[in-house]
Coordinates of C-alpha atoms in Angstrom, one line a residue:
M1 CA 7.6 10.6 4.3
L2 CA 4.6 9.9 6.7
R3 CA 6.0 9.6 10.4
S4 CA 3.2 8.4 12.5
L5 CA -0.4 7.7 11.9
R6 CA -3.4 7.8 14.1
I7 CA -6.7 6.5 13.4
E8 CA -10.2 6.8 14.7
N9 CA -13.7 5.3 14.0
F10 CA -12.3 3.8 10.4
K11 CA -13.5 0.5 9.9
R12 CA -11.9 -1.8 12.6
F13 CA -10.3 0.5 14.0
R14 CA -11.7 2.3 17.1
S15 CA -8.5 4.5 17.9
L16 CA -5.0 3.0 16.6
D17 CA -1.9 4.7 16.7
I18 CA 1.7 4.0 15.4
P19 CA 3.9 6.5 16.8
Q20 CA 6.9 5.5 15.1
L21 CA 7.1 4.8 11.2
K22 CA 10.1 3.8 9.0
R23 CA 10.9 4.3 5.4
V24 CA 9.8 0.5 4.9
N25 CA 7.4 -0.6 7.1
L26 CA 6.0 -4.6 7.5
I27 CA 2.7 -5.2 8.7
S28 CA 1.5 -8.6 10.1
G29 CA -1.2 -10.1 11.5
R30 CA -3.9 -12.6 11.8
N31 CA -6.6 -12.6 9.6
N32 CA -9.2 -9.9 9.9
T33 CA -7.4 -8.1 12.1
G34 CA -7.0 -4.7 9.5
K35 CA -4.0 -5.1 7.8
T36 CA -5.8 -4.0 4.3
A37 CA -7.9 -1.8 6.1
L38 CA -4.6 -0.1 7.4
L39 CA -3.4 0.2 3.6
E40 CA -6.3 2.2 2.8
A41 CA -6.9 4.4 5.7
I42 CA -3.1 5.7 4.5
M43 CA -4.3 5.8 0.9
L44 CA -6.8 8.0 2.0
L45 CA -5.1 10.5 4.3
L46 CA -2.3 10.9 1.7
D47 CA -3.8 10.7 -1.7
G48 CA -7.7 10.6 -1.1
Q49 CA -8.2 13.2 -3.7
N50 CA -7.3 10.7 -6.3
K51 CA -8.5 7.6 -5.3
F52 CA -11.3 8.0 -2.8
S53 CA -14.2 6.8 -5.7
N54 CA -12.1 4.1 -7.0
L55 CA -11.4 2.7 -3.1
P56 CA -13.5 -0.1 -3.5
N57 CA -11.8 -1.9 -6.3
I58 CA -7.7 -0.9 -5.3
F59 CA -7.3 -3.8 -2.7
R60 CA -10.6 -5.3 -2.7
M61 CA -13.1 -7.2 -5.5
G62 CA -15.3 -4.3 -5.4
G63 CA -17.1 -4.8 -8.7
E64 CA -20.7 -4.3 -8.9
L65 CA -21.7 -3.8 -5.4
G66 CA -25.6 -2.8 -6.0
N67 CA -26.1 -0.4 -3.4
A68 CA -22.6 1.0 -3.0
N69 CA -23.3 3.1 -0.3
E70 CA -25.1 0.5 1.8
N71 CA -22.7 -1.9 0.6
F72 CA -19.4 -0.5 1.0
W73 CA -19.3 3.2 2.1
R74 CA -20.7 3.5 4.9
W75 CA -19.2 0.6 6.4
L76 CA -15.8 2.7 6.5
L77 CA -17.2 3.9 10.0
P78 CA -17.1 1.5 12.6
D79 CA -20.7 -1.0 12.5
K80 CA -21.6 1.5 9.6
N81 CA -22.7 4.0 12.4
L82 CA -23.4 7.6 11.0
S83 CA -23.3 9.1 14.0
L84 CA -19.5 8.6 14.4
G85 CA -16.7 10.8 12.6
A86 CA -13.7 8.8 11.6
I87 CA -10.3 11.0 11.7
L88 CA -7.1 9.9 9.7
G89 CA -4.0 12.0 10.5
G90 CA -0.5 11.6 11.0
Q91 CA 3.0 13.7 11.1
L92 CA 4.2 14.2 7.5
D93 CA 7.5 15.6 6.8
G94 CA 7.2 19.6 5.5
F95 CA 4.2 19.7 8.1
S96 CA 4.5 21.5 11.4
E97 CA 1.3 20.4 12.7
P98 CA -0.5 17.0 12.5
Y99 CA -2.0 16.3 8.9
E100 CA -5.5 14.9 8.9
V101 CA -8.7 14.4 7.3
G102 CA -12.0 13.4 8.4
L103 CA -14.9 11.0 7.0
L104 CA -18.2 12.2 8.5
G105 CA -21.3 10.7 9.7
S106 CA -24.5 12.3 9.8
K107 CA -23.9 14.0 13.4
F108 CA -20.0 14.8 13.0
L109 CA -19.2 18.1 11.9
W110 CA -15.8 19.0 11.1
P111 CA -13.9 22.4 12.6
E112 CA -14.1 25.2 9.8
R113 CA -10.5 24.9 8.0
D114 CA -10.0 26.7 5.1
T115 CA -7.6 24.2 3.7
F116 CA -10.0 21.6 3.6
R117 CA -12.4 20.8 1.1
I118 CA -15.5 19.0 1.7
F119 CA -17.6 16.9 -0.5
D120 CA -20.9 15.0 -0.3
R121 CA -21.6 11.9 -1.9
A122 CA -25.0 11.2 -3.4
S123 CA -25.2 7.9 -5.2
S124 CA -28.8 6.6 -4.7
N125 CA -28.3 4.6 -8.1
G126 CA -24.9 3.0 -6.7
S127 CA -22.7 5.5 -8.9
I128 CA -20.3 7.8 -7.1
E129 CA -20.7 11.5 -7.3
F130 CA -18.8 14.1 -5.7
Q131 CA -20.7 17.6 -4.7
I132 CA -19.5 20.8 -3.0
A133 CA -21.0 20.6 0.6
Q134 CA -22.5 22.8 3.4
Q135 CA -21.0 22.4 6.7
E136 CA -23.6 20.2 8.0
V137 CA -23.7 17.1 6.2
S138 CA -26.2 14.4 6.7
G139 CA -27.5 10.6 5.2
V140 CA -24.3 9.6 3.9
P141 CA -20.4 9.9 4.9
S142 CA -18.6 12.6 3.3
F143 CA -15.1 13.3 3.3
H144 CA -12.5 16.1 3.9
L145 CA -9.7 16.1 1.3
P146 CA -7.0 17.9 1.8
D147 CA -3.7 18.0 -0.8
S148 CA -0.8 16.5 1.2
G149 CA 1.6 16.4 -1.8
H150 CA 1.8 12.8 -1.8
R151 CA 0.9 10.6 -4.2
V152 CA 0.0 6.6 -3.1
S153 CA 0.3 3.8 -5.6
A154 CA -0.8 0.5 -4.6
L155 CA -0.6 -3.4 -5.6
S156 CA -3.3 -5.7 -4.4
T157 CA -3.1 -9.7 -4.1
R158 CA -4.7 -9.7 -7.6
P159 CA -2.2 -10.7 -10.4
S160 CA -1.6 -7.6 -12.2
D161 CA -2.6 -6.8 -15.7
P162 CA -0.2 -8.0 -18.5
Q163 CA -1.0 -4.7 -20.6
Q164 CA -0.5 -2.3 -17.9
D165 CA 2.6 -4.0 -16.7
A166 CA 4.1 -3.4 -20.3
A167 CA 2.7 0.3 -19.7
N168 CA 4.5 0.6 -16.8
Y169 CA 7.8 -0.8 -18.0
D170 CA 7.9 1.6 -20.7
R171 CA 7.9 4.3 -18.2
V172 CA 11.2 2.5 -16.3
V173 CA 12.8 2.7 -19.8
L174 CA 12.2 6.8 -19.9
K175 CA 14.6 6.9 -17.1
K176 CA 18.1 7.1 -17.3
G177 CA 19.9 3.8 -16.1
A178 CA 16.5 2.2 -14.9
E179 CA 15.9 -0.8 -17.3
A180 CA 19.4 -1.8 -16.6
R181 CA 18.9 -1.9 -13.0
L182 CA 15.6 -3.4 -13.1
E183 CA 16.9 -6.1 -14.8
K184 CA 19.7 -6.8 -12.6
L185 CA 17.1 -7.1 -9.9
L186 CA 15.0 -9.6 -11.9
R187 CA 18.0 -11.9 -12.4
K188 CA 17.6 -12.6 -8.6
L189 CA 14.7 -14.4 -9.6
E190 CA 15.6 -15.7 -13.1
P191 CA 19.4 -15.9 -14.0
R192 CA 18.9 -17.1 -17.4
L193 CA 17.4 -13.8 -17.8
L194 CA 19.3 -11.5 -21.0
S195 CA 16.8 -8.9 -21.2
V196 CA 13.4 -7.3 -20.8
R197 CA 11.7 -5.7 -23.8
S198 CA 7.9 -3.9 -24.1
I199 CA 6.9 -4.9 -27.5
K200 CA 3.6 -5.4 -29.5
P201 CA 4.3 -8.6 -32.0
H202 CA 0.9 -9.7 -32.1
G203 CA -1.8 -7.3 -31.3
A204 CA -1.4 -6.0 -27.6
S205 CA 1.6 -4.7 -25.9
L206 CA 3.2 -7.2 -23.4
I207 CA 6.5 -7.6 -21.6
Y208 CA 8.4 -10.2 -23.4
V209 CA 11.9 -11.6 -21.7
D210 CA 15.2 -13.0 -23.6
L211 CA 16.1 -16.3 -21.7
G212 CA 18.6 -17.2 -24.5
L213 CA 16.1 -19.1 -26.4
D214 CA 15.5 -18.9 -30.2
E215 CA 12.6 -16.2 -29.4
K216 CA 11.5 -14.3 -26.5
I217 CA 9.1 -15.3 -24.0
P218 CA 5.7 -13.7 -22.7
A219 CA 6.3 -12.8 -19.4
V220 CA 3.0 -13.9 -18.5
H221 CA 4.6 -17.5 -18.7
L222 CA 7.2 -16.7 -16.3
G223 CA 4.7 -16.9 -13.1
Q224 CA 3.5 -15.0 -10.7
G225 CA 6.7 -14.3 -8.6
F226 CA 8.5 -12.8 -11.5
N227 CA 5.4 -10.5 -12.4
R228 CA 4.8 -9.8 -9.0
L229 CA 8.6 -8.7 -8.8
L230 CA 8.4 -6.6 -12.2
A231 CA 5.2 -4.9 -11.0
I232 CA 6.8 -3.6 -7.2
Y233 CA 10.2 -2.4 -8.8
S234 CA 8.6 -0.7 -11.7
E235 CA 6.2 0.8 -9.5
I236 CA 9.1 2.2 -6.8
L237 CA 10.9 2.9 -10.3
A238 CA 8.9 5.0 -12.0
S239 CA 5.2 5.8 -11.1
G240 CA 6.6 9.0 -9.5
S241 CA 4.8 8.1 -6.0
N242 CA 5.7 9.0 -2.9
V243 CA 4.4 6.0 -1.4
L244 CA 3.8 2.5 -2.2
L245 CA 1.3 -0.1 -0.3
I246 CA 1.7 -3.7 -1.2
D247 CA -0.6 -6.1 0.2
E248 CA 0.5 -9.5 1.0
I249 CA 3.8 -9.0 -0.3
E250 CA 5.3 -12.4 -0.6
N251 CA 2.3 -13.6 -3.1
G252 CA 4.1 -15.9 -5.8
I253 CA 7.6 -15.6 -4.6
H254 CA 9.3 -18.5 -3.0
H255 CA 11.0 -18.1 0.6
E256 CA 14.4 -18.8 -0.7
I257 CA 14.8 -15.5 -2.6
L258 CA 13.1 -13.3 -0.2
P259 CA 16.1 -12.0 1.1
D260 CA 17.2 -10.8 -2.6
V261 CA 13.6 -9.3 -2.9
W262 CA 14.2 -7.0 0.0
K263 CA 17.8 -6.2 -0.4
G264 CA 16.2 -4.7 -3.7
I265 CA 13.2 -3.0 -2.1
R266 CA 15.8 -1.8 0.4
E267 CA 17.9 -0.5 -2.8
L268 CA 14.9 1.4 -5.0
A269 CA 13.2 3.2 -2.0
E270 CA 16.4 4.8 -0.5
S271 CA 17.3 6.0 -4.2
E272 CA 13.8 7.0 -5.3
N273 CA 13.1 8.3 -1.9
I274 CA 9.9 6.5 -1.6
Q275 CA 8.1 5.0 1.7
V276 CA 6.8 1.3 1.4
F277 CA 3.9 0.0 3.2
A278 CA 3.7 -4.0 2.6
T279 CA 1.4 -6.6 4.4
T280 CA 2.5 -10.3 5.2
H281 CA 1.5 -13.3 6.7
S282 CA 5.2 -15.1 6.2
W283 CA 7.4 -15.7 9.0
E284 CA 10.2 -16.1 6.0
C285 CA 9.2 -12.7 4.8
V286 CA 9.6 -11.3 8.1
V287 CA 12.9 -12.6 8.9
A288 CA 14.5 -11.7 5.2
A289 CA 13.5 -7.9 5.9
H290 CA 14.8 -7.9 9.2
E291 CA 18.1 -9.3 7.9
T292 CA 18.1 -7.2 4.9
Y293 CA 18.1 -3.9 7.3
A294 CA 20.1 -5.3 10.4
E295 CA 22.9 -4.8 7.5
T296 CA 22.4 -1.0 7.7
L297 CA 23.4 1.3 9.9
D298 CA 20.4 3.2 10.5
Y299 CA 17.7 0.3 10.3
D300 CA 15.1 2.0 8.3
F301 CA 12.8 -0.6 9.1
A302 CA 10.0 -1.6 11.3
L303 CA 7.5 -4.4 11.9
H304 CA 4.1 -3.4 12.6
R305 CA 2.0 -6.2 14.5
M306 CA -2.0 -6.2 14.4
V307 CA -3.5 -7.7 17.8
E308 CA -7.1 -7.7 18.6
V309 CA -8.2 -8.1 22.1
E310 CA -11.6 -8.3 23.3
G311 CA -12.9 -7.1 19.5
D312 CA -10.2 -3.8 19.5
V313 CA -7.2 -3.8 17.3
S314 CA -4.1 -2.3 18.4
V315 CA -0.6 -2.3 17.2
Q316 CA 2.7 -3.6 18.7
T317 CA 5.7 -2.1 16.7
L318 CA 8.8 -4.0 16.8
G319 CA 12.4 -2.4 16.1
K320 CA 15.7 -3.8 16.0
E321 CA 16.4 -5.2 18.9
A322 CA 12.6 -6.4 20.0
L323 CA 12.5 -7.9 16.9
E324 CA 15.9 -9.9 16.7
A325 CA 15.2 -11.2 20.2
S326 CA 11.5 -12.4 19.3
I327 CA 13.3 -14.3 15.7
K328 CA 15.9 -15.7 18.3
G329 CA 13.1 -17.0 20.5
L330 CA 11.2 -18.1 17.5
I331 CA 8.2 -15.9 18.8
D332 CA 5.6 -15.7 16.2
V333 CA 5.2 -12.2 14.7
R334 CA 3.4 -12.8 11.9

């Protein structure tokens, strides 16, 4: 697990510290305070080797960017200032020293460390290529990509792909007891649910659900909330990841079932030993998460509120007592 996080010179963040992370972390804050950027930083810190080249499309609508260096990659540094060097770091279980990776600009040199590989990205045509670089890097950012031993899954605000949902569900079925656990959790949203199946009756593998009708129904007809929860629970149960990042977790989910959603996430995060980072704009989501963990002895949950003051972003972390007082006093912590 990632126990703390430190970010310097990455996107909106000049200097950002979160000294105490929990198993489940909810990130709130106004628009454009860096909530999604924080998820991207965690992804690059823990799983940059696998996720770096696809970063424009993981949480954002990257698509065809033309000159990707000018329109995306250089903006990983504040104000596209290549004289800066970004540091992403934190304390990880199993590491005696803080674990760090560095994003380099043209004037920033990383100390020599045998555990780090340095990559220089050449992309004059907008594509991404990786080449081993020398110690000094010029022109475009480079990234130090050590292996943290962690694998990160991510869910954006975009609706999931139905065929990918079916493939993910197939992985759930392979795990003993996971199929029944998933169906039980989904019944909190759809009480009529008898079973879930991944089948291919009409040319494409899709999720079909049995609601007691004459035929099973394609899950795409059950709405965004059902498919959102299907994607979240499937990722936790069968992805094999250590960390799950979820942007705007409440999307498509009615506030009345949020307590059940958080109980499901709490149960699966503990049983599958996965750490969760999720963003939200929802007061009901914050309250439901707090009340779910207030029932436990260790309260392995924290709310991290992004706050912008005079152009700088900082984080206010609220534990059990502070969040309880804020909720009772109707203090807005979204």
